[in-house]
CSV table of C-alpha atoms and ligand atoms in Angstrom, one decimal:
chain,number,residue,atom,x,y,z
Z,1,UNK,CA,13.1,-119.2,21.4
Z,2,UNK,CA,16.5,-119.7,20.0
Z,3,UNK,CA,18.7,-118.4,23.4
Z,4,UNK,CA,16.8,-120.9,25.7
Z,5,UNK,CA,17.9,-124.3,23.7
Z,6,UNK,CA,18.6,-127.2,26.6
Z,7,UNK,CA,22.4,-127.4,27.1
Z,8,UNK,CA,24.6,-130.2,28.3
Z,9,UNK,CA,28.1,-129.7,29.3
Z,10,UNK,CA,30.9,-132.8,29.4
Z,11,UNK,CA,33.9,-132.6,30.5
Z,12,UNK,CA,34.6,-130.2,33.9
Z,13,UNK,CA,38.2,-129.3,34.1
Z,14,UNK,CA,39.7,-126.1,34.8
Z,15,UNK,CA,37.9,-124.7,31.3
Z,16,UNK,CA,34.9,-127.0,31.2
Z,17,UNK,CA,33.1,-126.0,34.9
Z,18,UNK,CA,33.0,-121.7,34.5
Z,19,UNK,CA,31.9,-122.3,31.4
Z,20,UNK,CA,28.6,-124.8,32.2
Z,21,UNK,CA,28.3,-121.9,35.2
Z,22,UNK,CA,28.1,-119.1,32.3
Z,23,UNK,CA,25.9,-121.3,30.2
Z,24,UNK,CA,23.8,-121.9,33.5
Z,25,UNK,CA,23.7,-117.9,34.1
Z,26,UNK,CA,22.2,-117.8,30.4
Z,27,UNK,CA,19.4,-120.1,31.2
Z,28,UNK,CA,20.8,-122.9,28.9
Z,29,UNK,CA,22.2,-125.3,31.6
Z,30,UNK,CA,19.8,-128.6,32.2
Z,31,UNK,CA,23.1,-131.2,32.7
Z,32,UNK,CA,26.3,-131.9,33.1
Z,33,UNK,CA,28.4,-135.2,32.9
Z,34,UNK,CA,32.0,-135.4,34.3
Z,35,UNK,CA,34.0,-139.0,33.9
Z,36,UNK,CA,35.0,-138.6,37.1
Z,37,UNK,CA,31.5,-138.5,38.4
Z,38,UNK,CA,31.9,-136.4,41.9
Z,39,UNK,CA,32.8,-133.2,40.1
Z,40,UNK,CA,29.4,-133.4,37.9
Z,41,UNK,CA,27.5,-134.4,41.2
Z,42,UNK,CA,28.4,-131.8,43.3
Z,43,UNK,CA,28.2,-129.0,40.5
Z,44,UNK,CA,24.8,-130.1,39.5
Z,45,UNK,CA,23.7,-129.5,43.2
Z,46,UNK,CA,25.1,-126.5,43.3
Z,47,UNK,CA,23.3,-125.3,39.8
Z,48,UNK,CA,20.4,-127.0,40.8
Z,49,UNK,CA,20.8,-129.1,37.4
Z,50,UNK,CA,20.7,-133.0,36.9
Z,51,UNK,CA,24.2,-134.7,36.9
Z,52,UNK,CA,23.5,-137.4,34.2
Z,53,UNK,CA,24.4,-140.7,34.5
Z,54,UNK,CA,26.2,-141.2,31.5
Z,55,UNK,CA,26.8,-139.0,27.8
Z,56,UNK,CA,23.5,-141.0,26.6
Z,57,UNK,CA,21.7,-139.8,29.6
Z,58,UNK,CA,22.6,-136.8,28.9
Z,59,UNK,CA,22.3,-135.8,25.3
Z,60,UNK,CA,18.6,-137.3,26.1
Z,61,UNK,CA,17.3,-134.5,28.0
Z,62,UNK,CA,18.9,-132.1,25.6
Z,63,UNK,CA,19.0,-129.6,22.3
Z,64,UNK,CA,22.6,-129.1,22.1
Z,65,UNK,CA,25.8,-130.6,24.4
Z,66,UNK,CA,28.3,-128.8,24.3
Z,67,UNK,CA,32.0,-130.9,25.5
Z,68,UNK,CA,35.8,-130.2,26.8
Z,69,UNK,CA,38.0,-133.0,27.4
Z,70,UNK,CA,41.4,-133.5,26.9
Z,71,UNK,CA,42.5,-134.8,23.5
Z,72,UNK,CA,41.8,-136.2,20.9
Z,73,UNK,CA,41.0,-139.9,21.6
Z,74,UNK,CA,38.7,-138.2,24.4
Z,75,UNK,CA,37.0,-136.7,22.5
Z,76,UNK,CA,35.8,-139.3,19.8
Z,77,UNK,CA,35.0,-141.6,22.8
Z,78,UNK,CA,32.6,-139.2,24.5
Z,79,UNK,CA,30.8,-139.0,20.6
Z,80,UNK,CA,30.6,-142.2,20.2
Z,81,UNK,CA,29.2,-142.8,24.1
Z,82,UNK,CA,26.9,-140.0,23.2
Z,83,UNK,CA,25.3,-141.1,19.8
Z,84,UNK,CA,22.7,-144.0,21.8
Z,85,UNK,CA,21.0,-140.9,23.3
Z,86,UNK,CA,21.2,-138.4,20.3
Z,87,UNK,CA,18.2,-137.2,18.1
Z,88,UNK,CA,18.6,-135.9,14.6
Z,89,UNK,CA,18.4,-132.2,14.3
Z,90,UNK,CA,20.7,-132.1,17.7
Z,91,UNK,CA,23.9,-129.9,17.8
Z,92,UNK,CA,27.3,-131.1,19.4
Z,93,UNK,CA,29.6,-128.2,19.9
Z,94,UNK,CA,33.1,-129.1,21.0
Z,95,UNK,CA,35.5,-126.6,22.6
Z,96,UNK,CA,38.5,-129.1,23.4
Z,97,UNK,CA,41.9,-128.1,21.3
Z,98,UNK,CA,42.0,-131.4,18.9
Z,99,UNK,CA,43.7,-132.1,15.2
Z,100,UNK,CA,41.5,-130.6,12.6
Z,101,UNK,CA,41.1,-134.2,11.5
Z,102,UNK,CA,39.7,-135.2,14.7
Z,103,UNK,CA,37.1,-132.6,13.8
Z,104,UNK,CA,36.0,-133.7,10.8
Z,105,UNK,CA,36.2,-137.2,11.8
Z,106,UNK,CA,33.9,-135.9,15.2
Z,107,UNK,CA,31.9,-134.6,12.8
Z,108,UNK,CA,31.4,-137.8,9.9
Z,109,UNK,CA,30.4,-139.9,12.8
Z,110,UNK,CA,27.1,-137.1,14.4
Z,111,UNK,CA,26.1,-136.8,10.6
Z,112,UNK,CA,25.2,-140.6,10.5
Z,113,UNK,CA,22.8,-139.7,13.1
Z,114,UNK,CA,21.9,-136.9,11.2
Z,115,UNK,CA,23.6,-134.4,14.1
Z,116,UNK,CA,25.4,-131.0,13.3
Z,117,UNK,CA,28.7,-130.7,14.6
Z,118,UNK,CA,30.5,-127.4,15.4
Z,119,UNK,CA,34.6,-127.2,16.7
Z,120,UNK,CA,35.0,-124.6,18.8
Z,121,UNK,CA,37.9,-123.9,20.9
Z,122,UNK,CA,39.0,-121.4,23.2
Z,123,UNK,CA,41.6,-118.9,24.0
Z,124,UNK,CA,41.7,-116.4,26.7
Z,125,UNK,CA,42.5,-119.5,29.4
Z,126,UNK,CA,41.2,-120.0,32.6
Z,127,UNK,CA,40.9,-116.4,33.7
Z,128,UNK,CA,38.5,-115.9,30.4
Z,129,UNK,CA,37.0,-118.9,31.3
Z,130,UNK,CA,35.7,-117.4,34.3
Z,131,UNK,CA,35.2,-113.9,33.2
Z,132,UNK,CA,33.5,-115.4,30.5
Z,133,UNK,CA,35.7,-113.5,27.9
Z,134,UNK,CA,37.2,-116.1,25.9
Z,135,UNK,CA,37.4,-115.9,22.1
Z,136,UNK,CA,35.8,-118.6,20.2
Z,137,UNK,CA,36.9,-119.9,17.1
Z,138,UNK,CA,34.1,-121.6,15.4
Z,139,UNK,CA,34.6,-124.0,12.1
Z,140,UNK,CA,31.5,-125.6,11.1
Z,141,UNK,CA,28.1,-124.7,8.7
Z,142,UNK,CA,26.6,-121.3,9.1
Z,143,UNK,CA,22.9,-122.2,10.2
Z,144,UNK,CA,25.4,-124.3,12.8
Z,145,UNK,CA,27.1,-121.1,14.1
Z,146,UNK,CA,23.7,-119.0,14.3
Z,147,UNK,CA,22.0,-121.7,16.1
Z,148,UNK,CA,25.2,-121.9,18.7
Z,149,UNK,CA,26.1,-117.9,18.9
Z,150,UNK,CA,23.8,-117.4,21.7
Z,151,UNK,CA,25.3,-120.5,23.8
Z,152,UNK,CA,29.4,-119.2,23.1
Z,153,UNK,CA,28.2,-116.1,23.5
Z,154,UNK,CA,27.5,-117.1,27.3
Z,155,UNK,CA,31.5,-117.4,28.0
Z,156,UNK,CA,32.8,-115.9,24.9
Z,157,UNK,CA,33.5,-112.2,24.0
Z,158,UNK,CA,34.7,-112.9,20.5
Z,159,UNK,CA,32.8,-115.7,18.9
Z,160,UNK,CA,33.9,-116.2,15.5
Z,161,UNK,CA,33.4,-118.7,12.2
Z,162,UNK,CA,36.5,-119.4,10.4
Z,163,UNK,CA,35.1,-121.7,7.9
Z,164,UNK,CA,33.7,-125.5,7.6
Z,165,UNK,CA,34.5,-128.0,10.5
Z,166,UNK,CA,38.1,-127.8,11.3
Z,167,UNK,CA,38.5,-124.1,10.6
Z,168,UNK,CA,38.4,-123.1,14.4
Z,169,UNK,CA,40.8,-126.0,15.3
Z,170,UNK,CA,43.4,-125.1,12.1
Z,171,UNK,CA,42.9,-121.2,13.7
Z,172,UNK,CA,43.8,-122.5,17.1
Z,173,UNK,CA,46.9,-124.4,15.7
Z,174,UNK,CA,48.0,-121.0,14.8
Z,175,UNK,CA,47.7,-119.5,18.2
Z,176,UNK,CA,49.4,-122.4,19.5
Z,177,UNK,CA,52.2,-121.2,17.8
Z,178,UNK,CA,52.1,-117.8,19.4
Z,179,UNK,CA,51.2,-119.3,23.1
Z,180,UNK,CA,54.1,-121.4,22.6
Z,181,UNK,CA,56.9,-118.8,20.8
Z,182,UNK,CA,56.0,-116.2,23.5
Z,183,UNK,CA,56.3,-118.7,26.4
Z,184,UNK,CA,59.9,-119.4,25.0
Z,185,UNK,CA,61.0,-115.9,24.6
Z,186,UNK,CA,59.4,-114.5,28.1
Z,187,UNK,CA,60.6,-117.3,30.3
Z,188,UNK,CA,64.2,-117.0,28.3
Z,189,UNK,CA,64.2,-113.3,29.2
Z,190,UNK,CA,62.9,-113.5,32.7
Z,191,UNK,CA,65.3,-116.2,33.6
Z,192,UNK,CA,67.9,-114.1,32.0
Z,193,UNK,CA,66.9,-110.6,34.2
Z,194,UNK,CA,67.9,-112.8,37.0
Z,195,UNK,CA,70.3,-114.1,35.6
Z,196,UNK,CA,71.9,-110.6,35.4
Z,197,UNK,CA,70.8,-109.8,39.3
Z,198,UNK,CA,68.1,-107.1,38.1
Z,199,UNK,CA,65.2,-106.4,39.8
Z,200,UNK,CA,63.3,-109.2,38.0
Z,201,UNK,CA,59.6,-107.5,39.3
Z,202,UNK,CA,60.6,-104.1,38.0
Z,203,UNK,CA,61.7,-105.5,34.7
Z,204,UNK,CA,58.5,-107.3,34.3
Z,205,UNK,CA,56.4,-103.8,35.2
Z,206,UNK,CA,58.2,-101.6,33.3
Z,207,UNK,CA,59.0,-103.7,29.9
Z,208,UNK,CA,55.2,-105.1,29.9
Z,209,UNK,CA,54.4,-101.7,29.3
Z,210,UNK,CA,56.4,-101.8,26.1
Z,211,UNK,CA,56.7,-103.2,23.0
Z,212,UNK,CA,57.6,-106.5,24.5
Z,213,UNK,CA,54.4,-106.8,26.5
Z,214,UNK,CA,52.3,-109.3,26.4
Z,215,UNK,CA,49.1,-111.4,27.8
Z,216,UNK,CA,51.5,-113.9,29.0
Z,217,UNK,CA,54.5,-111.8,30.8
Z,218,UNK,CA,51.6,-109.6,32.1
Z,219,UNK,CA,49.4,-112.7,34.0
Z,220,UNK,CA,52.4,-114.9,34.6
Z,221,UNK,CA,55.6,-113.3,35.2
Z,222,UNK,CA,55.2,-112.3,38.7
Z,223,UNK,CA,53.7,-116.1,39.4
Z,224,UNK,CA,56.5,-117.7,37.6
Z,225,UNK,CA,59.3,-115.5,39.2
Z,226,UNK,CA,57.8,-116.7,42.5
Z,227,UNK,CA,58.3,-120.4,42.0
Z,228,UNK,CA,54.1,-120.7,41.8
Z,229,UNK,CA,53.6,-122.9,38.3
Z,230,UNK,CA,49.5,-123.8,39.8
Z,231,UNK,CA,47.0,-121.4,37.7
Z,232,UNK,CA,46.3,-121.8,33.9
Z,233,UNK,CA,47.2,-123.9,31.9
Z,234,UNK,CA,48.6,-127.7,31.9
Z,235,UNK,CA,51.8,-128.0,30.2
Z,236,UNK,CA,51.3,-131.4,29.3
Z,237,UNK,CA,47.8,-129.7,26.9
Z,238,UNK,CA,50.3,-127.4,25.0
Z,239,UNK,CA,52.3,-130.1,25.0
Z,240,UNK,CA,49.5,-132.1,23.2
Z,241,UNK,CA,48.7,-129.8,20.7
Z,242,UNK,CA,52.5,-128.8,19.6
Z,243,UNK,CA,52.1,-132.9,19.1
Z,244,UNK,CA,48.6,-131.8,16.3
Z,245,UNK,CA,51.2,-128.6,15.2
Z,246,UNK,CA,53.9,-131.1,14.4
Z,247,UNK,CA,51.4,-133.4,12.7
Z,248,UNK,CA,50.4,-130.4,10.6
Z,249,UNK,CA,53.5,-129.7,9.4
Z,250,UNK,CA,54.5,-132.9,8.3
Z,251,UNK,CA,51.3,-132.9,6.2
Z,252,UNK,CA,51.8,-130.1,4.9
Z,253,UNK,CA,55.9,-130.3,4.4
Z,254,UNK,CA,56.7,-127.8,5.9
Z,255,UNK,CA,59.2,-127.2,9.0
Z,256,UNK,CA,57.9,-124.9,12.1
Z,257,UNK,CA,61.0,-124.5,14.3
Z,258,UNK,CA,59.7,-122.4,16.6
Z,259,UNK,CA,57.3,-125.6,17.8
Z,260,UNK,CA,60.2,-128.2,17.4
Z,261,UNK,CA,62.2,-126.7,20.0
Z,262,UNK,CA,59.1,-125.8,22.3
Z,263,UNK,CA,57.5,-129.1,22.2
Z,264,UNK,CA,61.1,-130.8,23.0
Z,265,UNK,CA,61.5,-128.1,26.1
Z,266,UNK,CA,57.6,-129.1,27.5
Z,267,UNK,CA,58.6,-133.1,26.7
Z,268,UNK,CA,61.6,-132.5,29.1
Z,269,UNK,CA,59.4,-130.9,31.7
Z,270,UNK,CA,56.6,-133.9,31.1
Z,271,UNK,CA,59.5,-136.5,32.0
Z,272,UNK,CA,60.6,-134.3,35.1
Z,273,UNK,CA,57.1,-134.5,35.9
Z,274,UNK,CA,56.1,-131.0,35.9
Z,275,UNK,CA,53.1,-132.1,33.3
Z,276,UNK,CA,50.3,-130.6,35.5
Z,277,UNK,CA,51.9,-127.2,36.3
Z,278,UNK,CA,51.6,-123.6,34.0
Z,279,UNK,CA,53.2,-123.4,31.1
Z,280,UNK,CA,55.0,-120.5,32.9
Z,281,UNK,CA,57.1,-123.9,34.2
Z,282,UNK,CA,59.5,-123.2,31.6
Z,283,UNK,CA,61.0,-121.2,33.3
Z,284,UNK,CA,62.5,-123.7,35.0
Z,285,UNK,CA,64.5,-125.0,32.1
Z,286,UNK,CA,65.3,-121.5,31.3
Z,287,UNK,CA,67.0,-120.8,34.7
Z,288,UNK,CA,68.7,-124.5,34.6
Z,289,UNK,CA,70.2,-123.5,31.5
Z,290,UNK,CA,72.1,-120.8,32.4
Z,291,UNK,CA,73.5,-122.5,35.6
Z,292,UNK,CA,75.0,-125.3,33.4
Z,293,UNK,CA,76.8,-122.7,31.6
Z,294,UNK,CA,74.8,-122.0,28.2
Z,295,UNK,CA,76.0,-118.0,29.6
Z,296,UNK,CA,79.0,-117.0,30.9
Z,297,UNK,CA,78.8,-116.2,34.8
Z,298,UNK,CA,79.0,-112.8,34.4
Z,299,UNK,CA,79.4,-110.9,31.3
Z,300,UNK,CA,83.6,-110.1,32.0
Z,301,UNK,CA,83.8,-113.9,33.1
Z,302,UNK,CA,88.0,-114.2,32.4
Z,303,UNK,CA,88.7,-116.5,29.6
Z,304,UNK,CA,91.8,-119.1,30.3
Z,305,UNK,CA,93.5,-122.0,28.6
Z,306,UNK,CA,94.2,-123.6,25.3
Z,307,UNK,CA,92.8,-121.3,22.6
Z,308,UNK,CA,92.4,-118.4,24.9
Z,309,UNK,CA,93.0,-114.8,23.0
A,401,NA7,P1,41.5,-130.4,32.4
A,401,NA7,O1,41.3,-129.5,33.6
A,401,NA7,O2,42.5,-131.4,32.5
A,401,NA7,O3,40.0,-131.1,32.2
A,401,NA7,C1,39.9,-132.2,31.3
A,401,NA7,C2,38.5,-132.7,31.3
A,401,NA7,O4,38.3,-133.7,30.3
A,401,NA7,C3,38.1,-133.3,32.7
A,401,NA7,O5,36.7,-133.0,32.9
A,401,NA7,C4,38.3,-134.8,32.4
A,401,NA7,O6,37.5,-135.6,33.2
A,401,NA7,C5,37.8,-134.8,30.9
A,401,NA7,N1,38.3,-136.0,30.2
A,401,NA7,C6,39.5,-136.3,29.9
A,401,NA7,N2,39.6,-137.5,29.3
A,401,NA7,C7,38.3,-137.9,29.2
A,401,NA7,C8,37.7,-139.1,28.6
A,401,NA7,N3,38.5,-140.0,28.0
A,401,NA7,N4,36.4,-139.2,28.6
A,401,NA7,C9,35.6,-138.3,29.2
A,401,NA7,N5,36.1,-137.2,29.8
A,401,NA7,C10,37.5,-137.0,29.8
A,401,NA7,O7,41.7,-129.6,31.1
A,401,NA7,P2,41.2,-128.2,30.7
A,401,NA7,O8,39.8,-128.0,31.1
A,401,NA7,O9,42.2,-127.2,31.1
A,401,NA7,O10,41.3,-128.3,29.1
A,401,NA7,C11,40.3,-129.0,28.4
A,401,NA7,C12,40.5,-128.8,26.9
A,401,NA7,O11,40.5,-127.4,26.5
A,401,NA7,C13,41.8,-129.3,26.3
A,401,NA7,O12,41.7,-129.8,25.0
A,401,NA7,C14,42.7,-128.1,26.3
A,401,NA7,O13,43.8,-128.2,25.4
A,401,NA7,C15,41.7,-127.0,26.0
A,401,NA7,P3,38.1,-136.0,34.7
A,401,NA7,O14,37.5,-135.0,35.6
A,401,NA7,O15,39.6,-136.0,34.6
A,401,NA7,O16,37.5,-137.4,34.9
């Protein structure tokens, strides 16, 4: 039957190992493959599924594989290290964030093989990884997206087709823009609040129940007023795809400042070497900003000198 196709999952990051667990919990699991091979080995004992050898190995034993790797260039190496062990009729489904060109080109390369090829990534980050409520954003052919539902369905609350390949990744690129806009704003306010000597965990409890609440300032503002910058999500992967938003962009002449100065903030935090912390890490910029004087020290700061009223 159509929900018990043979899954194989590449790539087990932070996103990639809930969801192989939920695909496991739906009966789909048979193995996964990890480059670094320790984290495939010691999941596939503990799922009681075979850790492959290599993609080949793996795409040989299945109906579908499923992948999440980093970027781009990842991605089109695992297809091509797949494509030895693939059959025709088989289905790869990625759920990395990737250019929409890197879709399609994903996609020209399985269709010489005669293999369907849906993009599919994620939002809802690691927590919806686990809970197994992300939302999925699908691009790719129709009988593609019914043959799939049941496997997104496994980690996905809202699974949804957008259009032909490179619809999901082009509706990602738009929530990038969101992620990244509200990251700016929260982490400016927040940094501010303290700024200003409030009660930084009262502001972020009472005005997340307002009109400025939001996913982000209602997981990570208590973390990031702590200092802790270890759950969620890399910097240096929204870094990555503000890099796809500015390629967009420029192909489609237009400007998006709103990325510009969000993809300069999280190259400054890369180069400080903050690239593997939470995006919440801008804070840190936030809060240096003010101490170099981009607000006066205190709102009735005395103004002196040449020019002075
Ligand atoms: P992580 O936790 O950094 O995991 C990335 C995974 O991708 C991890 O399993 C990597 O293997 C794998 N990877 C990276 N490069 C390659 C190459 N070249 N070949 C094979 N496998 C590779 O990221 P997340 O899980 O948070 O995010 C994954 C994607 O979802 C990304 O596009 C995000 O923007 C959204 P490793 O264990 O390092 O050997």
């Amino acid at each position: 039957m159509e929900g018990r196709q043979r899954a194989g999952f590449i790539g087990l990051g932070a996103m990639g190992e809930p969801m192989a667990r939920h695909l496991h919990r739906a009966g789909h699991l048979v193995a996964v493959w990890n480059r670094t091979p320790a984290r495939a080995v010691a999941l596939a004992a503990d799922l009681g599924v075979v850790a492959a050898a290599d993609p080949a190995g793996l795409a040989a034993g299945c109906d579908v594989v499923l992948t999440c790797v980093s970027a781009d260039d990842d991605l089109l190496g695992v297809v091509d290290a797949l494509l030895p062990g693939l059959r025709p009729g088989m289905l790869v489904i990625d759920t990395s964030t990737v250019a929409p060109d890197t879709a399609r080109e994903a996609a020209r390369r399985l269709a010489v093989a005669e293999v369907g090829f849906l993009d599919a990534p994620l939002t809802g980050g690691v927590e919806g990884a686990r809970n197994g409520t992300l939302s999925v954003l699908v691009g790719g052919g129709e009988a593609e997206f019914e043959r799939a539902r049941p496997l997104l369905e496994s980690f996905g609350r809202r699974v949804v087709r957008f259009g032909p390949v490179g619809a999901g990744q082009a509706t990602k690129a738009v929530n990038q823009v969101m992620v990244a806009g509200i990251a700016e704003a929260v982490c400016e306010a927040l940094a501010l609040a303290q700024r200003l000597g409030l009660d930084s965990a009262a502001v972020v409890d009472t005005l997340g129940n307002g009109a400025a609440g939001s996913w982000f300032l209602d997981k990570r503002g208590h973390s990031m007023l702590a200092g802790r910058f270890d759950v969620g999500f890399k910097l240096r992967l929204l870094h990555k795809d503000l890099g796809i938003l500015a390629a967009l962009a420029r192909a489609e002449g237009i400007d998006l400042p709103v990325v510009e100065a969000a993809r300069a903030d999280y190259a400054r935090l890369l180069a400080l070497g903050h690239g593997d912390e939470d995006i919440s890490a801008l804070i840190r910029l936030k809060q240096e900003n003010v101490k170099s004087g981009t607000l006066p020290a205190t709102p009735s700061l005395p103004v002196t000198g040449p020019g002075a009223p």
